[in-house]
mmCIF file of C-alpha atoms in Angstrom:
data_model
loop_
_atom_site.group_PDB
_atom_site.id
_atom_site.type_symbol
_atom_site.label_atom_id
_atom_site.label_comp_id
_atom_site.label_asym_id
_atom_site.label_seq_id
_atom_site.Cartn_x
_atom_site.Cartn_y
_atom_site.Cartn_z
ATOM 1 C CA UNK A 19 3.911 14.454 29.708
ATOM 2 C CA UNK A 20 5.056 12.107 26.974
ATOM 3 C CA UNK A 21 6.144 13.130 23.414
ATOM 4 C CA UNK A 22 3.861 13.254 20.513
ATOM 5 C CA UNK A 23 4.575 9.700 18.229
ATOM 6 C CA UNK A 24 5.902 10.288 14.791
ATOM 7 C CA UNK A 25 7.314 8.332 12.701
ATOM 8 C CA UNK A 26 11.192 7.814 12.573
ATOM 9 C CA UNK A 27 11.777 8.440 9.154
ATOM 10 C CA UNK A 28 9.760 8.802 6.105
ATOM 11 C CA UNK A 29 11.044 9.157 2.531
ATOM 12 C CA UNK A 30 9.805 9.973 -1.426
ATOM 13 C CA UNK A 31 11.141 10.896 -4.356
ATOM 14 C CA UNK A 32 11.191 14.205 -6.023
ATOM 15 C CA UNK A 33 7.636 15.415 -6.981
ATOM 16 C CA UNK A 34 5.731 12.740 -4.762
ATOM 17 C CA UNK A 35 3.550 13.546 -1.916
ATOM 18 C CA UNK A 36 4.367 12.481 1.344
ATOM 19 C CA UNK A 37 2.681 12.542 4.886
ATOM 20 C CA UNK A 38 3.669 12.656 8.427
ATOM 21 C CA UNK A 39 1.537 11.959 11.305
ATOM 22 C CA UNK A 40 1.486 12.760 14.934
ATOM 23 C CA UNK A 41 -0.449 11.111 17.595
ATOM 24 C CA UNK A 42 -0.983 12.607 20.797
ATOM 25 C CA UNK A 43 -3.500 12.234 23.500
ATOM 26 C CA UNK A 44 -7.178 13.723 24.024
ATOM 27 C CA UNK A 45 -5.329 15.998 26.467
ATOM 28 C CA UNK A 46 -3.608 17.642 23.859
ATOM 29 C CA UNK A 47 -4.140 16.959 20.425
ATOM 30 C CA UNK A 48 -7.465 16.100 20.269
ATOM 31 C CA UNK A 49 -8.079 18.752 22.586
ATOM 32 C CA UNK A 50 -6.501 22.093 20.982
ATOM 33 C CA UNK A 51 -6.506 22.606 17.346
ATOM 34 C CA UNK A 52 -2.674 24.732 17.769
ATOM 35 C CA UNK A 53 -0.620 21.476 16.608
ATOM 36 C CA UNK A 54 2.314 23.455 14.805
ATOM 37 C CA UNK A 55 4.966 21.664 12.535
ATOM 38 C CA UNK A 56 8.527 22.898 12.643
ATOM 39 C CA UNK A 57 11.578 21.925 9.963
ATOM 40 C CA UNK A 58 15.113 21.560 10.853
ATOM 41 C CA UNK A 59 18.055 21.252 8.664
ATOM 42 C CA UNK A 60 21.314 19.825 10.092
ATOM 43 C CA UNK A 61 22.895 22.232 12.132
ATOM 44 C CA UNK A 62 20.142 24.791 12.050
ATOM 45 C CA UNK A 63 17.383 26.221 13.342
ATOM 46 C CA UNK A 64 13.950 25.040 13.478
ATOM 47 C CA UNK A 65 11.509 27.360 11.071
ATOM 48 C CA UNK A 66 8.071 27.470 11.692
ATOM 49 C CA UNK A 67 6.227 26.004 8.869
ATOM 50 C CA UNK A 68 2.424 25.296 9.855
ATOM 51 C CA UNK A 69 0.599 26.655 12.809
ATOM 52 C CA UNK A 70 -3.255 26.224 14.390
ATOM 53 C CA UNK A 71 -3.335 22.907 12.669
ATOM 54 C CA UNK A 72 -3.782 24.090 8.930
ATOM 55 C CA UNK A 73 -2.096 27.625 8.637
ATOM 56 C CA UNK A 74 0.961 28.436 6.798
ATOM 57 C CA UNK A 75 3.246 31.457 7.968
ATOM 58 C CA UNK A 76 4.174 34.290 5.079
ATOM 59 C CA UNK A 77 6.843 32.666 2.697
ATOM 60 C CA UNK A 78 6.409 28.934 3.521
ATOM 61 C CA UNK A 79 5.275 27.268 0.311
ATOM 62 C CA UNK A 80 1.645 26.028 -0.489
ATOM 63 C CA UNK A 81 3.466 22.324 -0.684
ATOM 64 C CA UNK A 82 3.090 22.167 3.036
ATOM 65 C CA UNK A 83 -0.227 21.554 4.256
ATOM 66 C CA UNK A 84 -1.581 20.381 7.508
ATOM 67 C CA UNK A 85 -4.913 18.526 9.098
ATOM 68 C CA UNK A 86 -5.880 16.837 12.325
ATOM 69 C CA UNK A 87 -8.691 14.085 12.918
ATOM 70 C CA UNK A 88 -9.101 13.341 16.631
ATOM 71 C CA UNK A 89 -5.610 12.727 18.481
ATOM 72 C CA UNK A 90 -3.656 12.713 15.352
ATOM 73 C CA UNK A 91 -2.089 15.495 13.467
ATOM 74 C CA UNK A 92 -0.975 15.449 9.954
ATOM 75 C CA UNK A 93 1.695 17.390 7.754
ATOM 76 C CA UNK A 94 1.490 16.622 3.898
ATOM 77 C CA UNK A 95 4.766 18.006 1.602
ATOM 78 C CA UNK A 96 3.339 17.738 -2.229
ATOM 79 C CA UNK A 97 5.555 17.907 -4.854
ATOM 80 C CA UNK A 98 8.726 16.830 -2.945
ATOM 81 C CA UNK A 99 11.888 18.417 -3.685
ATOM 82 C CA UNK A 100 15.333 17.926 -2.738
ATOM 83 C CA UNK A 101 15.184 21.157 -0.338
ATOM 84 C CA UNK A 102 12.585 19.630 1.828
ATOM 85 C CA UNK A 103 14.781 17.017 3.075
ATOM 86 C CA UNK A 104 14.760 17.692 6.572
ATOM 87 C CA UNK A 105 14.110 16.885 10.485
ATOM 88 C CA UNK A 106 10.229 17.719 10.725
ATOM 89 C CA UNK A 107 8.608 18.235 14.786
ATOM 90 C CA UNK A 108 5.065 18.361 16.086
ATOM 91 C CA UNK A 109 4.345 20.773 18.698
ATOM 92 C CA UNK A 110 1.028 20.646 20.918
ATOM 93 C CA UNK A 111 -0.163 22.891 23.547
ATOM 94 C CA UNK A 112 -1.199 20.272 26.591
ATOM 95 C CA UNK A 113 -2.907 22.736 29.151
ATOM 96 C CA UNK A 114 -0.897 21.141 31.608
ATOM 97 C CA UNK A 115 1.706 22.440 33.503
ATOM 98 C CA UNK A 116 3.682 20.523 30.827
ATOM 99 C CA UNK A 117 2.743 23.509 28.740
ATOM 100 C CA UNK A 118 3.948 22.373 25.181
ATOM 101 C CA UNK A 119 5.271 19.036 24.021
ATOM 102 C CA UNK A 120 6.751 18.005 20.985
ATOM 103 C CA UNK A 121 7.146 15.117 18.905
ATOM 104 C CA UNK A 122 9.976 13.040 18.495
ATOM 105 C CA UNK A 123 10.962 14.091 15.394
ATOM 106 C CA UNK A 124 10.784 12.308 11.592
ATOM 107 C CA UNK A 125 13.782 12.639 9.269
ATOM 108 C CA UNK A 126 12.373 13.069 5.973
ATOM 109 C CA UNK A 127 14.590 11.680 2.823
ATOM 110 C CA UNK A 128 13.895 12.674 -0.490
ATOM 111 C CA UNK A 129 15.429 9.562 -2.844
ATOM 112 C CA UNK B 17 16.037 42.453 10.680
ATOM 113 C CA UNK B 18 13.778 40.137 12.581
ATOM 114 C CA UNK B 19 16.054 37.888 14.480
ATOM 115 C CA UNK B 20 17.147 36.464 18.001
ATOM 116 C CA UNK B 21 20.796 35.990 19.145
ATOM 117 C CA UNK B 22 21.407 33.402 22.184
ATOM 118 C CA UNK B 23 24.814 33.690 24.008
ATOM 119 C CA UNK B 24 26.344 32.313 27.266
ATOM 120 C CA UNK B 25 26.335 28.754 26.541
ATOM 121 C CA UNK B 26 29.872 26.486 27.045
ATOM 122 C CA UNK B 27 31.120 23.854 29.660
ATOM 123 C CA UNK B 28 30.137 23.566 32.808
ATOM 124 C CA UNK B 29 30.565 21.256 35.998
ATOM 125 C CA UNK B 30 27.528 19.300 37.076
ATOM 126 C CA UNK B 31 25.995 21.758 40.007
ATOM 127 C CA UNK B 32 27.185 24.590 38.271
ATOM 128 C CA UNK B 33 25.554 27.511 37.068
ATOM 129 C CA UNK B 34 25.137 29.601 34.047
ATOM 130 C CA UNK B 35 22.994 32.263 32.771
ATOM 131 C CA UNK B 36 21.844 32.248 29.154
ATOM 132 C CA UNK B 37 20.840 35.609 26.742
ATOM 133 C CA UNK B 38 19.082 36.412 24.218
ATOM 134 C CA UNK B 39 18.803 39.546 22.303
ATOM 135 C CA UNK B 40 15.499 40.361 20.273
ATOM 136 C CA UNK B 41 15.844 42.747 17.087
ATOM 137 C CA UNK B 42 13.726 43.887 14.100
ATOM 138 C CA UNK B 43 10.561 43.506 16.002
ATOM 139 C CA UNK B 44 8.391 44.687 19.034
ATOM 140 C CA UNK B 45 9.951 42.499 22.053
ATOM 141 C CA UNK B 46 8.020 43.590 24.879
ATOM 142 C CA UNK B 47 4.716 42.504 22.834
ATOM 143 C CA UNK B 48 5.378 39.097 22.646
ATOM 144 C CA UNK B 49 5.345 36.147 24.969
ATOM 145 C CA UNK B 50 8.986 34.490 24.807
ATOM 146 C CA UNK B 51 10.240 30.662 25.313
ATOM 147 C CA UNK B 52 13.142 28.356 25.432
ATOM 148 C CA UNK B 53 13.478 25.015 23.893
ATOM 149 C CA UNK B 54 16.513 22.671 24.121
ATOM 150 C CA UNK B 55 17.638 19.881 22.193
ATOM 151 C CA UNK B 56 19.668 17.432 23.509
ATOM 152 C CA UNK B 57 23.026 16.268 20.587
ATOM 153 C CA UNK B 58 21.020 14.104 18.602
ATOM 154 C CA UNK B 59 17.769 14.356 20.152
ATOM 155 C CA UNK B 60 14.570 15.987 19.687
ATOM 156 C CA UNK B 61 13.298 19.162 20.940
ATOM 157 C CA UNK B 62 12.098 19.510 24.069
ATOM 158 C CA UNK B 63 10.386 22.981 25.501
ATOM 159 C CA UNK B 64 11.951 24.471 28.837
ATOM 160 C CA UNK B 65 9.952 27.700 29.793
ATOM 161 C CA UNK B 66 7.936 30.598 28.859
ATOM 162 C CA UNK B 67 7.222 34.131 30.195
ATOM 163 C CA UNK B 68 4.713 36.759 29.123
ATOM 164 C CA UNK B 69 5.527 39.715 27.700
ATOM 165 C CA UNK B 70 5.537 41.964 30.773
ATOM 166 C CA UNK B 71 7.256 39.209 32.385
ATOM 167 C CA UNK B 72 4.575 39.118 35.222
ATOM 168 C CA UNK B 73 3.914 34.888 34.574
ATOM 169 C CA UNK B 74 6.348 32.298 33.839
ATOM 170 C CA UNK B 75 6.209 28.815 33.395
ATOM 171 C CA UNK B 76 8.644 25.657 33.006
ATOM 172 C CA UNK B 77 8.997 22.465 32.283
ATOM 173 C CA UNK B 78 9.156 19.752 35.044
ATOM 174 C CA UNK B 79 12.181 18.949 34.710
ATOM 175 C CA UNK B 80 13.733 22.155 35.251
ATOM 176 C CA UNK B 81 11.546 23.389 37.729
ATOM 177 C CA UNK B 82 13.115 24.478 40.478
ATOM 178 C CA UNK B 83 16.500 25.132 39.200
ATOM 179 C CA UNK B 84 16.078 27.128 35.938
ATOM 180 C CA UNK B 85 14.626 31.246 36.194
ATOM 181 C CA UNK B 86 13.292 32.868 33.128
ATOM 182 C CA UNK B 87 13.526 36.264 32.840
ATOM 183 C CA UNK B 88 12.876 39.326 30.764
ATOM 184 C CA UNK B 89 14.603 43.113 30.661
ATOM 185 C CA UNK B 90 11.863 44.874 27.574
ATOM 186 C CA UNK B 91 14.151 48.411 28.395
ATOM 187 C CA UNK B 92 17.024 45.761 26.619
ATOM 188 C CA UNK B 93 15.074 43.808 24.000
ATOM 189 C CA UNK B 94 16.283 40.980 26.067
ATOM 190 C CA UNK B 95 15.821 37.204 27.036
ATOM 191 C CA UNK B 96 17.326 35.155 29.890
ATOM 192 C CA UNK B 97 17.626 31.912 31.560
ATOM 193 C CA UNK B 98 19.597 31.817 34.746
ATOM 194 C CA UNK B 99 20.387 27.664 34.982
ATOM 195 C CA UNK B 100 21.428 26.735 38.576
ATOM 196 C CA UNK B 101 22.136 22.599 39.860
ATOM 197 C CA UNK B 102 23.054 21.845 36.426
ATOM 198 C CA UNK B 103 23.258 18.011 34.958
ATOM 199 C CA UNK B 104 24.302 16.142 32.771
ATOM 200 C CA UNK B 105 20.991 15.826 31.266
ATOM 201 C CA UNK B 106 20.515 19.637 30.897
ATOM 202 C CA UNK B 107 23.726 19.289 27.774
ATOM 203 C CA UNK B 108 21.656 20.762 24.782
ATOM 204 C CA UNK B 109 21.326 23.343 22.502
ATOM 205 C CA UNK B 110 19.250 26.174 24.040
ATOM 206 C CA UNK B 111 16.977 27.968 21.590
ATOM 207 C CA UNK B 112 15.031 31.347 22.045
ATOM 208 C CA UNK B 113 12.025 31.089 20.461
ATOM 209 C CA UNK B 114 9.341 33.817 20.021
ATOM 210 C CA UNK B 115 6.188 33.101 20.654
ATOM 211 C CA UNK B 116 4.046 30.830 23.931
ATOM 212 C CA UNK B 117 1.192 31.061 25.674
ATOM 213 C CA UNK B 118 -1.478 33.174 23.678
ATOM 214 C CA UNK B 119 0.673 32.368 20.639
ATOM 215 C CA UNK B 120 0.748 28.771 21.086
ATOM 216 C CA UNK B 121 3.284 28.508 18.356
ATOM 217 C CA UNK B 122 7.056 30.054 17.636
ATOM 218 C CA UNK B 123 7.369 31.680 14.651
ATOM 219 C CA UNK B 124 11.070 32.594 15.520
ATOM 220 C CA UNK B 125 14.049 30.906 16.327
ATOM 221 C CA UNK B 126 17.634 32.133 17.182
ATOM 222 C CA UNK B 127 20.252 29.922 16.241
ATOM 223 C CA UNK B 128 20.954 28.366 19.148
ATOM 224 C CA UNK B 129 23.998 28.346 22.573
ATOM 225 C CA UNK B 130 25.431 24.580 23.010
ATOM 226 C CA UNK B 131 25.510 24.208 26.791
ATOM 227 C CA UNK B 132 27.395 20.869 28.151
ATOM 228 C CA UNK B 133 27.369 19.740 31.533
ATOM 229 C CA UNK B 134 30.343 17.571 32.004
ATOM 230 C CA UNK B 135 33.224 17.343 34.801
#
């Protein structure tokens, strides 16, 4: 099972909208709506920041939203701050015996 | 408090074994489906295995099939990961992560046991 395709790196400045896609396959993206985005700081755990697609867990800010159209998943930050500079993953149940696979990973810089 | 503490990571010969740990607090552990992912130093994360939360099913990732065991003691509030033929490749951070199958995401993360495989 291959990773999910993001982008390497994406970057805004503070208060700017940015967006990071991830592509999978119709074996898992386009076939589950559970695509779940995860941030990482250096030398830190991941945190849980959308799940099912769209949802947001108790205490992550309304800045982070998240969509899908066919294989490819989306995560928008609005209103960038300096905070959400960070590693950001994809994550995609296959229904494989692969189980789960994530994406590659984007480091986000906020200018 | 809600959190998960990994422990038993450090170096280990290639072949080798090791057996990883993870203890649950501040919520109901035997309720919830539970999962590894690693990440290799600089790399992305990559999930290893998941068992259900009466430890009846597990599942893993090819490339540790056959060498890694996941297991579960709910009496203990606590995780394992028993790693046998160990590589070089296997040298990552392992993270417990609540959360898998019916719950395809993980809402919690412990902070992580560096494991290197290295003669």
């Amino acid at each position: 099972q291959s990773a999910l395709t993001q982008p390497a790196s994406v970057s805004g400045s503070p208060g700017q909208s940015i967006t990071i896609s991830c592509t999978g396959t119709s074996s898992d993206v386009g076939s589950y709506n559970v695509v779940s985005w995860y941030q990482q700081h250096p030398g830190k755990a991941p945190k849980l920041m959308i799940y099912e697609g769209s949802k947001r867990p108790s205490g992550v800010s309304n800045r982070f939203s998240g969509s899908k159209s066919g294989n490819t998943a989306s995560l928008t930050i609005s209103g960038l701050q300096a905070e959400d500079e960070a590693d950001y993953y994809c994550c995609s149940y296959t229904g494989s015996s692969s189980h789960w696979v994530f994406g590659g990973g984007t480091k986000l810089t906020v200018l | 408090e809600v959190q998960l503490l990994e422990s038993g990571g450090g170096l280990i010969q290639p072949g080798g074994s090791l057996r990883l740990s993870c203890a649950a607090s501040g919520f109901t552990f035997s309720s919830y489906a539970m999962s590894w992912v690693r990440q290799a130093p600089g790399k992305g994360l990559q999930w290893v295995s998941v068992i259900s939360y009466s430890g009846e099913s597990a599942y893993y990732a090819d490339s540790v099939k056959g060498r890694f065991t996941i297991s579960r003691d709910n009496s203990k509030n606590t995780l394992y990961l028993q790693m046998n033929s160990l590589r070089a490749e296997d040298t990552a951070i392992y993270y417990c992560a609540k959360g898998g199958l019916i719950v395809t995401h993980f809402d919690l993360w412990g902070r992580g046991t560096l494991v290197t495989v290295s003669s």
